[in-house]
């Protein structure tokens, strides 16, 4: 199922389909072991700069749903509204809603963390 979702995500031009594919792919990917998440992580990152703000926001949230530690620096950058995050988003700055979705994504990652070995400290 995952390859079909990623293919649809890459080819669809409909926001609703893209957002659904992002969330579904992230949920499925969250159950995979580390390296197997790579294709999902790459597909999500591509959508961070989607012209549609709805799709870009969902991509930020999907990083948290995926729970891959490699997405952690990106979520932190988006939360802080850094220049790097604005560049990843393809926008002059990071919109407040994207920052809010980054905070939510970070919370999801923290909740899912079983220990600090993944680099995520529970607080």
JSON list of C-alpha atoms in Angstrom, two decimals:
[
{"chain": "A", "resi": 1, "resn": "UNK", "atom": "CA", "xyz": [0.00, 0.00, 0.00]},
{"chain": "A", "resi": 2, "resn": "UNK", "atom": "CA", "xyz": [2.79, 2.44, 0.87]},
{"chain": "A", "resi": 3, "resn": "UNK", "atom": "CA", "xyz": [4.37, 2.49, -2.62]},
{"chain": "A", "resi": 4, "resn": "UNK", "atom": "CA", "xyz": [0.98, 3.32, -4.13]},
{"chain": "A", "resi": 5, "resn": "UNK", "atom": "CA", "xyz": [0.40, 6.14, -1.61]},
{"chain": "A", "resi": 6, "resn": "UNK", "atom": "CA", "xyz": [3.83, 7.63, -2.31]},
{"chain": "A", "resi": 7, "resn": "UNK", "atom": "CA", "xyz": [3.26, 7.40, -6.07]},
{"chain": "A", "resi": 8, "resn": "UNK", "atom": "CA", "xyz": [-0.11, 9.12, -5.73]},
{"chain": "A", "resi": 9, "resn": "UNK", "atom": "CA", "xyz": [1.42, 11.79, -3.51]},
{"chain": "A", "resi": 10, "resn": "UNK", "atom": "CA", "xyz": [4.05, 12.49, -6.16]},
{"chain": "A", "resi": 11, "resn": "UNK", "atom": "CA", "xyz": [1.60, 12.73, -9.05]},
{"chain": "A", "resi": 12, "resn": "UNK", "atom": "CA", "xyz": [-1.66, 14.13, -7.70]},
{"chain": "A", "resi": 13, "resn": "UNK", "atom": "CA", "xyz": [-2.43, 17.82, -8.04]},
{"chain": "A", "resi": 14, "resn": "UNK", "atom": "CA", "xyz": [-5.40, 17.74, -5.67]},
{"chain": "A", "resi": 15, "resn": "UNK", "atom": "CA", "xyz": [-4.78, 19.15, -2.20]},
{"chain": "A", "resi": 16, "resn": "UNK", "atom": "CA", "xyz": [-7.17, 16.75, -0.47]},
{"chain": "A", "resi": 17, "resn": "UNK", "atom": "CA", "xyz": [-5.49, 13.73, -2.03]},
{"chain": "A", "resi": 18, "resn": "UNK", "atom": "CA", "xyz": [-2.03, 15.03, -1.21]},
{"chain": "A", "resi": 19, "resn": "UNK", "atom": "CA", "xyz": [-2.89, 15.72, 2.43]},
{"chain": "A", "resi": 20, "resn": "UNK", "atom": "CA", "xyz": [-4.55, 12.32, 2.83]},
{"chain": "A", "resi": 21, "resn": "UNK", "atom": "CA", "xyz": [-1.53, 10.60, 1.28]},
{"chain": "A", "resi": 22, "resn": "UNK", "atom": "CA", "xyz": [0.85, 12.53, 3.53]},
{"chain": "A", "resi": 23, "resn": "UNK", "atom": "CA", "xyz": [-0.93, 11.52, 6.72]},
{"chain": "A", "resi": 24, "resn": "UNK", "atom": "CA", "xyz": [-1.53, 7.91, 5.64]},
{"chain": "A", "resi": 25, "resn": "UNK", "atom": "CA", "xyz": [2.08, 7.48, 4.49]},
{"chain": "A", "resi": 26, "resn": "UNK", "atom": "CA", "xyz": [3.39, 8.94, 7.74]},
{"chain": "A", "resi": 27, "resn": "UNK", "atom": "CA", "xyz": [1.17, 6.64, 9.82]},
{"chain": "A", "resi": 28, "resn": "UNK", "atom": "CA", "xyz": [2.28, 3.57, 7.88]},
{"chain": "A", "resi": 29, "resn": "UNK", "atom": "CA", "xyz": [5.90, 4.73, 7.92]},
{"chain": "A", "resi": 30, "resn": "UNK", "atom": "CA", "xyz": [5.81, 5.23, 11.69]},
{"chain": "A", "resi": 31, "resn": "UNK", "atom": "CA", "xyz": [5.48, 1.47, 12.04]},
{"chain": "A", "resi": 32, "resn": "UNK", "atom": "CA", "xyz": [8.57, 0.75, 9.91]},
{"chain": "A", "resi": 33, "resn": "UNK", "atom": "CA", "xyz": [12.08, 0.37, 11.22]},
{"chain": "A", "resi": 34, "resn": "UNK", "atom": "CA", "xyz": [14.49, 3.33, 10.89]},
{"chain": "A", "resi": 35, "resn": "UNK", "atom": "CA", "xyz": [16.02, 3.03, 7.41]},
{"chain": "A", "resi": 36, "resn": "UNK", "atom": "CA", "xyz": [12.79, 1.78, 5.84]},
{"chain": "A", "resi": 37, "resn": "UNK", "atom": "CA", "xyz": [11.23, 5.17, 6.61]},
{"chain": "A", "resi": 38, "resn": "UNK", "atom": "CA", "xyz": [13.59, 6.93, 4.19]},
{"chain": "A", "resi": 39, "resn": "UNK", "atom": "CA", "xyz": [11.26, 7.05, 1.17]},
{"chain": "A", "resi": 40, "resn": "UNK", "atom": "CA", "xyz": [8.42, 8.39, 3.32]},
{"chain": "A", "resi": 41, "resn": "UNK", "atom": "CA", "xyz": [10.67, 11.02, 4.90]},
{"chain": "A", "resi": 42, "resn": "UNK", "atom": "CA", "xyz": [11.89, 12.17, 1.47]},
{"chain": "A", "resi": 43, "resn": "UNK", "atom": "CA", "xyz": [8.34, 12.36, 0.09]},
{"chain": "A", "resi": 44, "resn": "UNK", "atom": "CA", "xyz": [7.19, 14.43, 3.08]},
{"chain": "A", "resi": 45, "resn": "UNK", "atom": "CA", "xyz": [10.15, 16.80, 2.81]},
{"chain": "A", "resi": 46, "resn": "UNK", "atom": "CA", "xyz": [9.34, 17.45, -0.86]},
{"chain": "A", "resi": 47, "resn": "UNK", "atom": "CA", "xyz": [5.91, 18.71, 0.17]},
{"chain": "A", "resi": 48, "resn": "UNK", "atom": "CA", "xyz": [7.22, 21.22, 2.72]},
{"chain": "A", "resi": 49, "resn": "UNK", "atom": "CA", "xyz": [7.49, 23.74, -0.11]},
{"chain": "A", "resi": 50, "resn": "UNK", "atom": "CA", "xyz": [4.18, 22.90, -1.76]},
{"chain": "A", "resi": 51, "resn": "UNK", "atom": "CA", "xyz": [2.46, 25.95, -3.24]},
{"chain": "A", "resi": 52, "resn": "UNK", "atom": "CA", "xyz": [-0.66, 25.03, -1.28]},
{"chain": "A", "resi": 53, "resn": "UNK", "atom": "CA", "xyz": [-0.26, 26.12, 2.34]},
{"chain": "A", "resi": 54, "resn": "UNK", "atom": "CA", "xyz": [-2.64, 23.34, 3.39]},
{"chain": "A", "resi": 55, "resn": "UNK", "atom": "CA", "xyz": [-0.37, 20.70, 1.84]},
{"chain": "A", "resi": 56, "resn": "UNK", "atom": "CA", "xyz": [2.79, 22.30, 3.28]},
{"chain": "A", "resi": 57, "resn": "UNK", "atom": "CA", "xyz": [1.24, 22.46, 6.76]},
{"chain": "A", "resi": 58, "resn": "UNK", "atom": "CA", "xyz": [0.20, 18.82, 6.53]},
{"chain": "A", "resi": 59, "resn": "UNK", "atom": "CA", "xyz": [3.74, 17.90, 5.49]},
{"chain": "A", "resi": 60, "resn": "UNK", "atom": "CA", "xyz": [5.10, 19.56, 8.65]},
{"chain": "A", "resi": 61, "resn": "UNK", "atom": "CA", "xyz": [2.60, 17.68, 10.80]},
{"chain": "A", "resi": 62, "resn": "UNK", "atom": "CA", "xyz": [3.37, 14.45, 8.94]},
{"chain": "A", "resi": 63, "resn": "UNK", "atom": "CA", "xyz": [7.01, 14.71, 10.01]},
{"chain": "A", "resi": 64, "resn": "UNK", "atom": "CA", "xyz": [5.80, 14.39, 13.59]},
{"chain": "A", "resi": 65, "resn": "UNK", "atom": "CA", "xyz": [3.42, 11.57, 12.75]},
{"chain": "A", "resi": 66, "resn": "UNK", "atom": "CA", "xyz": [6.26, 9.68, 11.04]},
{"chain": "A", "resi": 67, "resn": "UNK", "atom": "CA", "xyz": [8.37, 10.04, 14.15]},
{"chain": "A", "resi": 68, "resn": "UNK", "atom": "CA", "xyz": [11.70, 9.62, 12.40]},
{"chain": "A", "resi": 69, "resn": "UNK", "atom": "CA", "xyz": [14.49, 11.27, 14.42]},
{"chain": "A", "resi": 70, "resn": "UNK", "atom": "CA", "xyz": [15.92, 12.63, 11.15]},
{"chain": "A", "resi": 71, "resn": "UNK", "atom": "CA", "xyz": [12.88, 14.89, 10.94]},
{"chain": "A", "resi": 72, "resn": "UNK", "atom": "CA", "xyz": [13.51, 16.38, 14.37]},
{"chain": "A", "resi": 73, "resn": "UNK", "atom": "CA", "xyz": [15.87, 19.20, 13.26]},
{"chain": "A", "resi": 74, "resn": "UNK", "atom": "CA", "xyz": [13.39, 20.21, 10.56]},
{"chain": "A", "resi": 75, "resn": "UNK", "atom": "CA", "xyz": [10.53, 20.40, 13.04]},
{"chain": "A", "resi": 76, "resn": "UNK", "atom": "CA", "xyz": [12.64, 22.43, 15.45]},
{"chain": "A", "resi": 77, "resn": "UNK", "atom": "CA", "xyz": [13.63, 24.81, 12.64]},
{"chain": "A", "resi": 78, "resn": "UNK", "atom": "CA", "xyz": [9.98, 25.26, 11.62]},
{"chain": "A", "resi": 79, "resn": "UNK", "atom": "CA", "xyz": [8.88, 25.83, 15.20]},
{"chain": "A", "resi": 80, "resn": "UNK", "atom": "CA", "xyz": [11.50, 28.55, 15.60]},
{"chain": "A", "resi": 81, "resn": "UNK", "atom": "CA", "xyz": [10.69, 30.09, 12.22]},
{"chain": "A", "resi": 82, "resn": "UNK", "atom": "CA", "xyz": [14.33, 29.99, 11.16]},
{"chain": "A", "resi": 83, "resn": "UNK", "atom": "CA", "xyz": [15.62, 31.20, 7.80]},
{"chain": "A", "resi": 84, "resn": "UNK", "atom": "CA", "xyz": [16.47, 27.61, 6.92]},
{"chain": "A", "resi": 85, "resn": "UNK", "atom": "CA", "xyz": [12.87, 26.59, 7.56]},
{"chain": "A", "resi": 86, "resn": "UNK", "atom": "CA", "xyz": [11.58, 29.50, 5.48]},
{"chain": "A", "resi": 87, "resn": "UNK", "atom": "CA", "xyz": [13.86, 28.37, 2.66]},
{"chain": "A", "resi": 88, "resn": "UNK", "atom": "CA", "xyz": [12.61, 24.78, 2.99]},
{"chain": "A", "resi": 89, "resn": "UNK", "atom": "CA", "xyz": [9.07, 26.12, 2.89]},
{"chain": "A", "resi": 90, "resn": "UNK", "atom": "CA", "xyz": [9.84, 28.21, -0.19]},
{"chain": "A", "resi": 91, "resn": "UNK", "atom": "CA", "xyz": [8.41, 31.25, 1.53]},
{"chain": "A", "resi": 92, "resn": "UNK", "atom": "CA", "xyz": [9.78, 34.53, 2.84]},
{"chain": "A", "resi": 93, "resn": "UNK", "atom": "CA", "xyz": [9.05, 33.42, 6.38]},
{"chain": "A", "resi": 94, "resn": "UNK", "atom": "CA", "xyz": [7.47, 30.49, 8.17]},
{"chain": "A", "resi": 95, "resn": "UNK", "atom": "CA", "xyz": [3.73, 31.09, 8.54]},
{"chain": "A", "resi": 96, "resn": "UNK", "atom": "CA", "xyz": [2.44, 30.88, 12.11]},
{"chain": "A", "resi": 97, "resn": "UNK", "atom": "CA", "xyz": [0.22, 27.90, 11.31]},
{"chain": "A", "resi": 98, "resn": "UNK", "atom": "CA", "xyz": [3.22, 25.95, 10.01]},
{"chain": "A", "resi": 99, "resn": "UNK", "atom": "CA", "xyz": [5.01, 26.76, 13.26]},
{"chain": "A", "resi": 100, "resn": "UNK", "atom": "CA", "xyz": [1.98, 25.54, 15.22]},
{"chain": "A", "resi": 101, "resn": "UNK", "atom": "CA", "xyz": [1.92, 22.28, 13.25]},
{"chain": "A", "resi": 102, "resn": "UNK", "atom": "CA", "xyz": [5.64, 21.86, 13.96]},
{"chain": "A", "resi": 103, "resn": "UNK", "atom": "CA", "xyz": [4.92, 22.19, 17.69]},
{"chain": "A", "resi": 104, "resn": "UNK", "atom": "CA", "xyz": [2.18, 19.59, 17.41]},
{"chain": "A", "resi": 105, "resn": "UNK", "atom": "CA", "xyz": [4.48, 17.29, 15.43]},
{"chain": "A", "resi": 106, "resn": "UNK", "atom": "CA", "xyz": [7.19, 17.63, 18.07]},
{"chain": "A", "resi": 107, "resn": "UNK", "atom": "CA", "xyz": [4.64, 16.71, 20.71]},
{"chain": "A", "resi": 108, "resn": "UNK", "atom": "CA", "xyz": [3.67, 13.61, 18.77]},
{"chain": "A", "resi": 109, "resn": "UNK", "atom": "CA", "xyz": [7.31, 12.58, 18.48]},
{"chain": "A", "resi": 110, "resn": "UNK", "atom": "CA", "xyz": [7.91, 13.11, 22.19]},
{"chain": "A", "resi": 111, "resn": "UNK", "atom": "CA", "xyz": [4.82, 11.12, 23.10]},
{"chain": "A", "resi": 112, "resn": "UNK", "atom": "CA", "xyz": [5.91, 8.22, 20.91]},
{"chain": "A", "resi": 113, "resn": "UNK", "atom": "CA", "xyz": [9.47, 8.17, 22.21]},
{"chain": "A", "resi": 114, "resn": "UNK", "atom": "CA", "xyz": [10.20, 5.19, 24.41]},
{"chain": "A", "resi": 115, "resn": "UNK", "atom": "CA", "xyz": [13.56, 6.46, 25.60]},
{"chain": "A", "resi": 116, "resn": "UNK", "atom": "CA", "xyz": [16.12, 9.16, 24.98]},
{"chain": "A", "resi": 117, "resn": "UNK", "atom": "CA", "xyz": [18.14, 6.99, 22.58]},
{"chain": "A", "resi": 118, "resn": "UNK", "atom": "CA", "xyz": [16.26, 8.57, 19.66]},
{"chain": "A", "resi": 119, "resn": "UNK", "atom": "CA", "xyz": [17.43, 12.01, 20.74]},
{"chain": "A", "resi": 120, "resn": "UNK", "atom": "CA", "xyz": [14.00, 13.05, 21.96]},
{"chain": "A", "resi": 121, "resn": "UNK", "atom": "CA", "xyz": [13.75, 13.93, 25.65]},
{"chain": "A", "resi": 122, "resn": "UNK", "atom": "CA", "xyz": [10.39, 13.53, 27.34]},
{"chain": "A", "resi": 123, "resn": "UNK", "atom": "CA", "xyz": [9.49, 16.47, 29.53]}
]
